[in-house]
Short mmCIF file of C-alpha atoms in Angstrom, two decimals:
data_model
loop_
_atom_site.label_atom_id
_atom_site.label_comp_id
_atom_site.label_asym_id
_atom_site.label_seq_id
_atom_site.Cartn_x
_atom_site.Cartn_y
_atom_site.Cartn_z
CA MET A 1 -18.31 -15.14 -132.91
CA THR A 2 -14.58 -15.25 -133.43
CA GLY A 3 -12.75 -13.83 -131.02
CA SER A 4 -14.94 -13.92 -128.58
CA THR A 5 -14.41 -15.42 -125.52
CA PRO A 6 -16.45 -18.72 -124.49
CA ALA A 7 -18.73 -18.58 -121.24
CA PRO A 8 -17.05 -19.96 -118.02
CA GLU A 9 -18.34 -23.96 -117.56
CA ALA A 10 -20.61 -23.54 -114.51
CA PRO A 11 -19.70 -24.72 -110.98
CA ALA A 12 -20.89 -28.72 -110.22
CA THR A 13 -23.21 -27.55 -107.54
CA ALA A 14 -25.05 -24.95 -109.70
CA ARG A 15 -25.09 -28.34 -112.20
CA GLY A 16 -27.14 -30.20 -109.49
CA ALA A 17 -24.11 -32.19 -108.66
CA ARG A 18 -23.23 -32.15 -104.79
CA PRO A 19 -20.43 -30.69 -103.20
CA PRO A 20 -17.50 -32.34 -102.17
CA MET A 21 -17.68 -33.62 -98.55
CA PRO A 22 -15.14 -32.65 -96.41
CA ASN A 23 -13.38 -35.09 -94.35
CA ALA A 24 -14.25 -37.67 -96.64
CA GLY A 25 -11.86 -39.83 -96.37
CA ARG A 26 -12.05 -40.30 -92.25
CA ALA A 27 -16.05 -40.33 -92.40
CA TRP A 28 -15.85 -43.28 -94.75
CA THR A 29 -12.78 -45.12 -92.28
CA VAL A 30 -14.96 -44.87 -89.59
CA LEU A 31 -18.01 -45.82 -91.23
CA GLY A 32 -16.26 -49.35 -92.29
CA LEU A 33 -15.25 -49.53 -88.50
CA GLY A 34 -18.27 -48.82 -87.49
CA VAL A 35 -20.52 -51.67 -89.32
CA ALA A 36 -17.39 -53.90 -88.24
CA ALA A 37 -18.42 -53.35 -84.60
CA GLN A 38 -22.12 -53.49 -84.55
CA THR A 39 -21.49 -56.36 -86.90
CA ALA A 40 -19.77 -58.54 -84.32
CA GLY A 41 -21.96 -57.21 -81.69
CA THR A 42 -24.79 -58.58 -83.39
CA LEU A 43 -23.30 -61.87 -84.28
CA PHE A 44 -22.75 -62.50 -80.38
CA VAL A 45 -26.51 -61.50 -79.57
CA SER A 46 -27.87 -63.55 -83.13
CA THR A 47 -25.78 -67.12 -81.72
CA PRO A 48 -28.31 -68.07 -79.09
CA ALA A 49 -30.66 -67.59 -81.87
CA PHE A 50 -28.76 -69.87 -84.55
CA LEU A 51 -28.40 -72.74 -81.14
CA ILE A 52 -32.19 -73.25 -80.89
CA PRO A 53 -32.34 -76.34 -83.71
CA LEU A 54 -29.17 -78.12 -81.48
CA LEU A 55 -31.11 -76.88 -77.40
CA HIS A 56 -34.70 -78.22 -78.78
CA ALA A 57 -33.50 -81.57 -80.52
CA ASP A 58 -30.32 -82.57 -78.82
CA ARG A 59 -30.97 -80.99 -75.79
CA GLY A 60 -34.28 -81.75 -74.79
CA MET A 61 -36.28 -78.03 -74.30
CA SER A 62 -39.02 -76.50 -75.76
CA LEU A 63 -39.05 -74.00 -78.09
CA ALA A 64 -40.35 -71.69 -75.68
CA GLU A 65 -37.53 -72.17 -73.38
CA ALA A 66 -34.84 -71.65 -75.99
CA GLY A 67 -36.70 -68.80 -77.28
CA VAL A 68 -35.96 -67.79 -73.76
CA LEU A 69 -32.08 -68.12 -73.86
CA ALA A 70 -31.72 -66.97 -77.47
CA ALA A 71 -33.81 -63.87 -76.00
CA ALA A 72 -31.05 -62.81 -72.72
CA PRO A 73 -28.83 -61.15 -74.90
CA THR A 74 -31.12 -58.64 -76.29
CA LEU A 75 -32.60 -58.02 -73.10
CA GLY A 76 -29.37 -56.91 -71.55
CA MET A 77 -29.36 -54.70 -74.42
CA VAL A 78 -32.34 -53.50 -73.64
CA LEU A 79 -31.09 -52.55 -70.18
CA THR A 80 -27.83 -50.73 -71.66
CA LEU A 81 -29.00 -48.67 -74.56
CA ILE A 82 -30.38 -45.31 -73.35
CA ALA A 83 -27.33 -45.68 -70.78
CA TRP A 84 -24.51 -46.24 -73.57
CA GLY A 85 -25.78 -43.39 -75.65
CA TRP A 86 -26.31 -40.70 -72.70
CA LEU A 87 -22.78 -41.84 -72.21
CA ALA A 88 -21.49 -41.35 -75.63
CA ASP A 89 -23.32 -38.06 -75.72
CA ARG A 90 -20.99 -36.87 -72.95
CA VAL A 91 -17.67 -38.70 -73.91
CA GLY A 92 -17.86 -39.46 -76.93
CA GLU A 93 -18.28 -42.50 -79.32
CA ARG A 94 -15.04 -44.01 -79.32
CA ILE A 95 -14.64 -45.12 -75.96
CA VAL A 96 -17.92 -46.15 -75.54
CA ILE A 97 -17.88 -48.41 -79.07
CA ALA A 98 -13.87 -49.62 -77.81
CA GLY A 99 -15.04 -50.26 -74.71
CA GLY A 100 -18.09 -52.03 -75.36
CA LEU A 101 -17.03 -54.26 -77.68
CA ALA A 102 -14.07 -55.27 -75.06
CA LEU A 103 -16.82 -56.05 -72.15
CA THR A 104 -18.55 -57.90 -74.61
CA ALA A 105 -15.58 -59.94 -75.70
CA VAL A 106 -14.89 -60.36 -72.05
CA ALA A 107 -18.60 -62.19 -71.58
CA ALA A 108 -18.09 -64.26 -74.53
CA ALA A 109 -15.30 -66.27 -73.09
CA GLY A 110 -17.25 -66.51 -69.69
CA ALA A 111 -20.50 -67.90 -71.42
CA VAL A 112 -17.37 -70.68 -73.20
CA ALA A 113 -16.30 -71.47 -69.70
CA ALA A 114 -20.06 -71.37 -68.74
CA ASP A 115 -21.03 -74.50 -71.20
CA GLY A 116 -18.57 -76.62 -69.98
CA LEU A 117 -20.90 -76.34 -66.51
CA ILE A 118 -24.28 -76.78 -68.08
CA PRO A 119 -24.43 -80.50 -66.61
CA SER A 120 -24.09 -79.56 -62.72
CA LEU A 121 -25.95 -76.18 -63.02
CA GLY A 122 -28.04 -75.86 -66.08
CA TYR A 123 -28.40 -73.31 -68.58
CA GLY A 124 -28.76 -70.18 -65.85
CA PRO A 125 -25.71 -69.28 -65.80
CA LEU A 126 -24.59 -69.60 -69.39
CA GLY A 127 -28.41 -66.96 -69.77
CA ILE A 128 -26.61 -64.82 -67.16
CA LEU A 129 -23.91 -64.07 -69.74
CA LEU A 130 -25.51 -63.78 -72.82
CA LEU A 131 -27.02 -60.97 -70.50
CA LEU A 132 -24.54 -59.30 -69.91
CA GLY A 133 -22.03 -59.45 -72.99
CA GLY A 134 -25.66 -58.07 -74.51
CA ALA A 135 -25.66 -55.21 -72.17
CA ALA A 136 -21.98 -54.36 -73.41
CA SER A 137 -23.12 -54.99 -76.98
CA ALA A 138 -25.47 -52.31 -76.96
CA SER A 139 -22.61 -49.81 -77.27
CA THR A 140 -22.31 -50.13 -80.89
CA ASN A 141 -25.97 -49.94 -81.36
CA SER A 142 -26.37 -46.10 -79.52
CA ALA A 143 -22.66 -45.16 -80.85
CA SER A 144 -22.07 -46.15 -84.34
CA GLY A 145 -25.35 -44.44 -85.09
CA ARG A 146 -24.54 -41.22 -83.49
CA ILE A 147 -20.69 -41.03 -85.06
CA VAL A 148 -21.74 -42.17 -89.04
CA VAL A 149 -24.96 -38.70 -88.62
CA GLY A 150 -21.77 -36.71 -87.07
CA TRP A 151 -19.53 -37.33 -90.11
CA PHE A 152 -21.87 -37.41 -93.00
CA PRO A 153 -24.15 -34.30 -94.35
CA LYS A 154 -27.88 -34.98 -94.73
CA ASP A 155 -27.86 -35.25 -98.39
CA ARG A 156 -25.42 -38.67 -97.51
CA ARG A 157 -26.98 -39.59 -94.53
CA GLY A 158 -29.04 -41.93 -95.61
CA LEU A 159 -26.72 -43.77 -97.64
CA ALA A 160 -24.23 -43.69 -94.46
CA MET A 161 -26.68 -45.00 -92.50
CA GLY A 162 -27.99 -47.70 -94.82
CA ILE A 163 -24.74 -49.09 -94.44
CA ARG A 164 -24.06 -48.84 -91.74
CA GLN A 165 -27.48 -50.85 -90.43
CA MET A 166 -26.23 -53.30 -92.96
CA SER A 167 -24.10 -54.63 -89.74
CA GLN A 168 -26.81 -56.18 -88.27
CA PRO A 169 -28.34 -58.37 -91.65
CA LEU A 170 -24.15 -58.96 -91.98
CA GLY A 171 -23.91 -60.01 -88.24
CA VAL A 172 -27.20 -62.76 -88.58
CA THR A 173 -25.70 -63.95 -92.17
CA ALA A 174 -22.47 -64.40 -90.18
CA ALA A 175 -23.85 -66.62 -87.47
CA ALA A 176 -26.35 -68.28 -89.89
CA VAL A 177 -23.73 -70.09 -91.64
CA THR A 178 -21.03 -70.49 -89.13
CA VAL A 179 -23.13 -70.95 -86.01
CA PRO A 180 -25.43 -73.88 -87.00
CA SER A 181 -22.67 -76.36 -88.34
CA VAL A 182 -19.97 -75.70 -86.07
CA ALA A 183 -22.27 -76.39 -82.97
CA ALA A 184 -23.40 -79.14 -84.79
CA ALA A 185 -19.86 -80.25 -84.81
CA SER A 186 -18.15 -79.24 -82.19
CA GLY A 187 -20.95 -78.23 -79.37
CA ILE A 188 -21.91 -74.77 -78.43
CA SER A 189 -18.56 -73.50 -76.69
CA ALA A 190 -17.12 -73.56 -80.40
CA ALA A 191 -19.92 -71.48 -81.83
CA LEU A 192 -19.37 -69.04 -78.87
CA VAL A 193 -15.48 -68.32 -79.75
CA ILE A 194 -16.48 -66.81 -82.99
CA SER A 195 -17.89 -64.19 -81.31
CA LEU A 196 -15.23 -64.46 -78.94
CA VAL A 197 -12.54 -63.87 -81.50
CA ALA A 198 -14.50 -60.89 -83.71
CA THR A 199 -15.56 -58.76 -80.49
CA GLY A 200 -11.95 -58.50 -79.47
CA VAL A 201 -10.33 -58.04 -82.28
CA LEU A 202 -12.93 -55.50 -83.20
CA ALA A 203 -12.52 -53.73 -79.57
CA VAL A 204 -8.82 -53.16 -80.87
CA ALA A 205 -9.50 -51.88 -84.36
CA CYS A 206 -11.85 -49.79 -83.09
CA THR A 207 -9.05 -48.38 -80.34
CA ILE A 208 -6.82 -47.75 -83.08
CA GLY A 209 -9.03 -46.11 -85.60
CA LEU A 210 -12.06 -44.53 -84.68
CA ARG A 211 -12.37 -40.45 -84.34
CA ASN A 212 -15.14 -38.69 -82.48
CA PRO A 213 -16.96 -36.63 -85.57
CA PRO A 214 -16.64 -33.07 -84.81
CA ARG A 215 -18.98 -31.20 -82.27
CA THR A 216 -20.32 -27.73 -82.71
CA ALA A 217 -19.37 -25.63 -79.69
CA VAL A 218 -22.15 -24.24 -77.46
CA PRO A 219 -21.38 -20.26 -77.08
CA LYS A 220 -21.24 -19.39 -73.47
CA PRO A 221 -23.59 -16.46 -72.47
CA VAL A 222 -22.10 -13.06 -72.10
CA PRO A 223 -22.60 -11.74 -68.89
CA THR A 224 -24.15 -7.56 -69.01
CA GLU A 225 -25.32 -5.30 -66.25
CA THR A 226 -28.52 -6.92 -66.24
CA THR A 227 -27.16 -10.64 -65.76
CA PRO A 228 -23.87 -10.61 -64.79
CA ASN A 229 -24.16 -14.10 -64.25
CA PRO A 230 -26.23 -15.51 -66.87
CA VAL A 231 -26.89 -19.62 -66.89
CA ALA A 232 -26.27 -20.83 -70.22
CA ALA A 233 -29.69 -22.39 -71.81
CA ARG A 234 -30.31 -25.71 -71.76
CA PRO A 235 -30.55 -28.36 -74.85
CA ARG A 236 -33.44 -28.62 -76.07
CA ASN A 237 -35.54 -31.91 -75.17
CA PRO A 238 -37.35 -32.72 -78.31
CA TYR A 239 -39.29 -35.05 -76.79
CA ARG A 240 -41.28 -31.79 -75.93
CA ASP A 241 -41.29 -30.27 -79.04
CA ASP A 242 -44.02 -32.10 -80.79
CA GLY A 243 -44.86 -36.60 -80.69
CA PHE A 244 -42.49 -37.04 -83.86
CA LEU A 245 -40.21 -39.12 -82.07
CA TRP A 246 -42.83 -40.97 -80.26
CA ARG A 247 -44.43 -41.75 -83.13
CA ILE A 248 -41.08 -43.11 -84.97
CA HIS A 249 -40.61 -45.50 -81.51
CA ALA A 250 -43.87 -46.66 -81.64
CA VAL A 251 -43.64 -47.20 -85.73
CA SER A 252 -40.50 -49.28 -85.01
CA ILE A 253 -41.34 -51.80 -81.75
CA LEU A 254 -44.28 -52.91 -84.57
CA LEU A 255 -42.09 -53.19 -87.42
CA VAL A 256 -39.65 -55.02 -85.19
CA VAL A 257 -41.29 -57.67 -84.35
CA PRO A 258 -41.82 -59.25 -88.20
CA GLN A 259 -38.19 -58.83 -88.34
CA PHE A 260 -37.08 -60.83 -85.00
CA THR A 261 -39.45 -63.49 -85.96
CA LEU A 262 -37.67 -64.48 -89.15
CA THR A 263 -34.36 -64.08 -87.35
CA THR A 264 -35.45 -65.95 -84.83
CA PHE A 265 -37.02 -68.89 -86.36
CA ALA A 266 -36.45 -68.88 -89.92
CA LEU A 267 -34.22 -71.30 -89.31
CA VAL A 268 -35.81 -73.71 -87.38
CA TRP A 269 -38.80 -73.33 -89.08
CA LEU A 270 -37.10 -74.22 -92.60
CA VAL A 271 -35.53 -77.47 -90.75
CA ALA A 272 -38.65 -78.30 -88.63
CA ASP A 273 -41.27 -77.43 -90.15
CA GLN A 274 -40.64 -77.67 -94.03
CA GLY A 275 -38.15 -80.66 -93.74
CA TRP A 276 -34.56 -78.52 -95.15
CA ASN A 277 -31.03 -80.16 -93.76
CA ALA A 278 -29.18 -77.19 -91.23
CA LEU A 279 -26.45 -76.58 -94.07
CA ALA A 280 -29.05 -75.78 -96.71
CA ALA A 281 -31.16 -74.23 -94.09
CA GLY A 282 -28.42 -72.21 -92.85
CA VAL A 283 -27.24 -71.17 -96.01
CA LEU A 284 -30.28 -69.57 -97.45
CA VAL A 285 -31.14 -68.09 -94.34
CA GLY A 286 -27.41 -65.72 -95.00
CA VAL A 287 -28.34 -64.94 -97.99
CA ALA A 288 -31.59 -64.03 -96.72
CA GLN A 289 -29.78 -61.39 -94.82
CA PHE A 290 -27.29 -60.47 -96.63
CA VAL A 291 -29.74 -59.63 -99.30
CA GLY A 292 -31.73 -57.25 -96.72
CA ALA A 293 -28.33 -55.43 -95.40
CA ILE A 294 -28.42 -54.91 -99.91
CA GLY A 295 -31.62 -53.60 -99.49
CA ARG A 296 -31.11 -51.37 -96.24
CA ILE A 297 -28.88 -49.53 -98.46
CA GLY A 298 -31.23 -48.94 -101.37
CA VAL A 299 -34.09 -47.69 -99.31
CA GLY A 300 -31.50 -45.21 -97.95
CA VAL A 301 -30.21 -43.75 -101.11
CA LEU A 302 -33.85 -43.73 -101.87
CA SER A 303 -34.66 -41.32 -99.14
CA ASP A 304 -32.08 -38.96 -99.63
CA ARG A 305 -33.35 -39.07 -103.32
CA LEU A 306 -36.96 -38.09 -102.06
CA GLY A 307 -35.85 -35.87 -99.42
CA SER A 308 -37.94 -37.92 -96.70
CA ARG A 309 -37.18 -40.72 -94.25
CA VAL A 310 -40.95 -41.37 -93.55
CA ARG A 311 -42.34 -41.55 -96.96
CA PRO A 312 -40.48 -44.46 -97.71
CA LEU A 313 -40.84 -45.85 -94.23
CA ARG A 314 -44.52 -45.96 -94.78
CA TRP A 315 -43.62 -48.47 -97.92
CA VAL A 316 -41.56 -50.62 -96.08
CA ALA A 317 -44.63 -50.88 -93.35
CA VAL A 318 -47.05 -51.97 -96.28
CA SER A 319 -45.04 -53.74 -97.66
CA ALA A 320 -43.82 -55.97 -94.72
CA VAL A 321 -48.03 -57.49 -94.35
CA VAL A 322 -47.70 -58.36 -97.72
CA VAL A 323 -44.57 -60.81 -97.25
CA MET A 324 -45.49 -62.08 -93.57
CA LEU A 325 -49.13 -62.83 -95.57
CA LEU A 326 -47.07 -64.73 -98.28
CA LEU A 327 -44.56 -66.67 -95.87
CA ALA A 328 -47.83 -67.76 -93.89
CA GLY A 329 -49.41 -68.96 -97.68
CA VAL A 330 -46.00 -70.86 -99.23
CA GLY A 331 -45.68 -72.11 -95.75
CA LEU A 332 -48.65 -74.37 -95.99
CA LEU A 333 -48.15 -75.18 -99.49
CA GLN A 334 -44.76 -76.76 -99.26
CA TRP A 335 -43.39 -75.58 -102.34
CA PRO A 336 -39.47 -75.21 -101.93
CA VAL A 337 -38.21 -72.87 -104.36
CA ALA A 338 -41.24 -70.31 -103.85
CA VAL A 339 -40.51 -70.95 -100.06
CA ALA A 340 -36.71 -69.77 -100.43
CA VAL A 341 -38.04 -66.98 -102.96
CA ALA A 342 -40.61 -65.59 -100.39
CA LEU A 343 -37.89 -65.62 -97.22
CA VAL A 344 -35.72 -63.70 -99.23
CA VAL A 345 -38.05 -60.95 -100.00
CA ALA A 346 -39.45 -61.04 -96.47
CA SER A 347 -36.57 -60.86 -94.62
CA ALA A 348 -34.92 -57.78 -96.81
CA VAL A 349 -38.76 -56.50 -96.62
CA THR A 350 -38.86 -56.63 -92.71
CA VAL A 351 -35.12 -55.08 -92.18
CA ALA A 352 -35.57 -52.31 -94.50
CA ASP A 353 -37.24 -50.18 -91.67
CA ASN A 354 -34.18 -49.76 -89.38
CA GLY A 355 -31.96 -47.10 -91.29
CA LEU A 356 -34.74 -45.08 -92.19
CA ALA A 357 -36.55 -44.64 -88.77
CA PHE A 358 -33.07 -44.79 -87.04
CA THR A 359 -31.68 -41.54 -89.71
CA SER A 360 -34.94 -39.73 -88.60
CA VAL A 361 -34.73 -40.10 -85.26
CA ALA A 362 -30.97 -38.41 -84.93
CA GLU A 363 -31.99 -35.70 -87.49
CA MET A 364 -35.11 -34.55 -84.73
CA ALA A 365 -32.99 -34.74 -82.07
CA GLY A 366 -30.09 -33.18 -82.95
CA PRO A 367 -26.45 -33.37 -81.44
CA THR A 368 -27.05 -33.19 -78.01
CA TRP A 369 -29.83 -35.80 -77.54
CA ALA A 370 -28.79 -38.08 -80.96
CA GLY A 371 -27.13 -40.97 -78.40
CA ARG A 372 -30.19 -40.64 -76.16
CA ALA A 373 -32.19 -40.69 -78.71
CA LEU A 374 -30.97 -43.43 -80.36
CA GLY A 375 -30.67 -45.11 -77.19
CA ALA A 376 -34.38 -45.06 -76.48
CA GLN A 377 -34.82 -46.07 -80.26
CA ASN A 378 -33.40 -49.53 -79.88
CA THR A 379 -34.43 -50.09 -76.36
CA GLY A 380 -38.28 -49.89 -78.00
CA GLN A 381 -37.34 -52.10 -80.52
CA PHE A 382 -35.36 -54.53 -77.99
CA ILE A 383 -37.87 -55.19 -75.60
CA ALA A 384 -40.19 -55.74 -78.63
CA ALA A 385 -37.63 -58.44 -79.89
CA SER A 386 -36.54 -59.46 -76.05
CA VAL A 387 -40.49 -61.05 -76.34
CA VAL A 388 -40.41 -62.17 -79.59
CA GLY A 389 -38.52 -65.72 -79.05
CA PRO A 390 -40.68 -67.17 -76.05
CA ALA A 391 -44.10 -65.25 -77.27
CA VAL A 392 -44.22 -66.18 -81.12
CA GLY A 393 -42.14 -69.73 -80.20
CA ALA A 394 -45.08 -70.30 -77.82
CA LEU A 395 -47.56 -69.08 -80.34
CA ILE A 396 -45.93 -71.35 -82.69
CA GLY A 397 -46.24 -74.49 -80.61
CA LEU A 398 -50.24 -74.04 -80.39
CA VAL A 399 -50.84 -72.65 -84.03
CA GLY A 400 -48.17 -73.52 -85.95
CA TYR A 401 -46.40 -71.20 -88.29
CA PRO A 402 -48.68 -70.26 -90.81
CA LEU A 403 -51.23 -69.31 -88.61
CA ALA A 404 -48.66 -67.52 -86.63
CA PHE A 405 -46.94 -65.80 -89.30
CA LEU A 406 -50.73 -64.19 -90.15
CA ALA A 407 -50.85 -63.16 -86.32
CA VAL A 408 -47.59 -61.46 -87.12
CA ALA A 409 -48.88 -59.74 -89.91
CA VAL A 410 -51.35 -57.98 -88.57
CA LEU A 411 -48.13 -55.45 -86.29
CA PRO A 412 -47.00 -53.76 -89.62
CA ALA A 413 -50.55 -53.01 -90.22
CA LEU A 414 -51.11 -51.41 -87.13
CA ALA A 415 -47.62 -48.82 -87.88
CA ILE A 416 -48.58 -47.80 -90.73
CA PRO A 417 -51.35 -44.96 -89.54
CA ILE A 418 -48.75 -43.72 -86.56
CA ILE A 419 -46.56 -43.15 -89.11
CA PRO A 420 -45.71 -39.57 -89.20
CA SER A 421 -46.60 -37.07 -92.42
CA GLU A 422 -43.92 -35.57 -94.28
CA ALA A 423 -44.71 -32.37 -93.28
CA ALA A 424 -43.49 -32.97 -89.67
CA GLU A 425 -40.14 -33.64 -90.87
CA HIS A 426 -36.85 -31.17 -89.46
CA ASP A 427 -33.58 -31.33 -89.29
CA HIS A 428 -31.24 -30.16 -86.39
CA LEU A 429 -28.08 -31.86 -87.26
#
């Protein structure tokens, strides 16, 4: 009709689009630094696993003995994850991440020096320094997840945490493509220098660029005539509310076994059992970890769209059973192309649960408990991971790789019925 005024366009939020995110520039900067920080820490923790072929073939260590040395940084993380989370709850994430990386760099420098003492003192000093470095690097695991959840709103946390969770496979990728070749050419010390440089540089960058997320102030109780000196209510303990967090922790412990089985033994499986050369094997492991890193983002976005973390977590657990059975089969056939494809798929699947579980734990724990809950989450995972090296190494020595992969497939199968229902999910952030 002529002369009529057109109806105003509906706002973006009414059309279904997400509202703009406040402090978006700062949030993405913090996310980038958090990813880089944990990548550097993971590089240090993963380095001993990629020294196993050298230790086994050139220095005469058994797979179980080399697995113990490879597990030392992970054991160190287990000892300090909750403590770093508690400290992040108290003093903030920036000082925890930067300080932890600086201490990791010091431990890496000590490990470089300790490698020169091996002929006279054995591997004990190197193992102790790897353990201490792992204990220091745990700061990035507890605090970087907390800082990401603090800066991003719920409808973007799956994406953000998926990106943040790329740091673990990226760190493994960096170790896979650098450590074997550098160690073969120049020795263990040269391989450890890579971690020294990475953690030192990121300690400085995080000191300068990280900012703690804004926190909601807890209101102080108001005195009244009946309660002239009221006591502030203590923050709720989410572990007493229900069994949700305990169940997520248990599921993550079971699902981390296939992940660390591949992280620890994929390279030596390709070289010693499948006849690959070290360079080709390292490149394939690196590609597999990179694909896994991208997959974590996809799973995180999917959880945002579904509005649930536990539904895709259940899908991942089922898929982990399938891919470990697939690896066992192709390992028997020894077809290089099938082995390569199966390893890439399995590596992507077995790391996909981490971001989902991490985000779920942080949301259910709430702001006053997130650091400790995330520390507990990783503690359980790394306790299991620290056992993978010696236990799966011994199992491989007894029954071979295919049957060991079959045994590992049992663990994600046990996780499936433990995963909480979607109805139990709540967001306390």
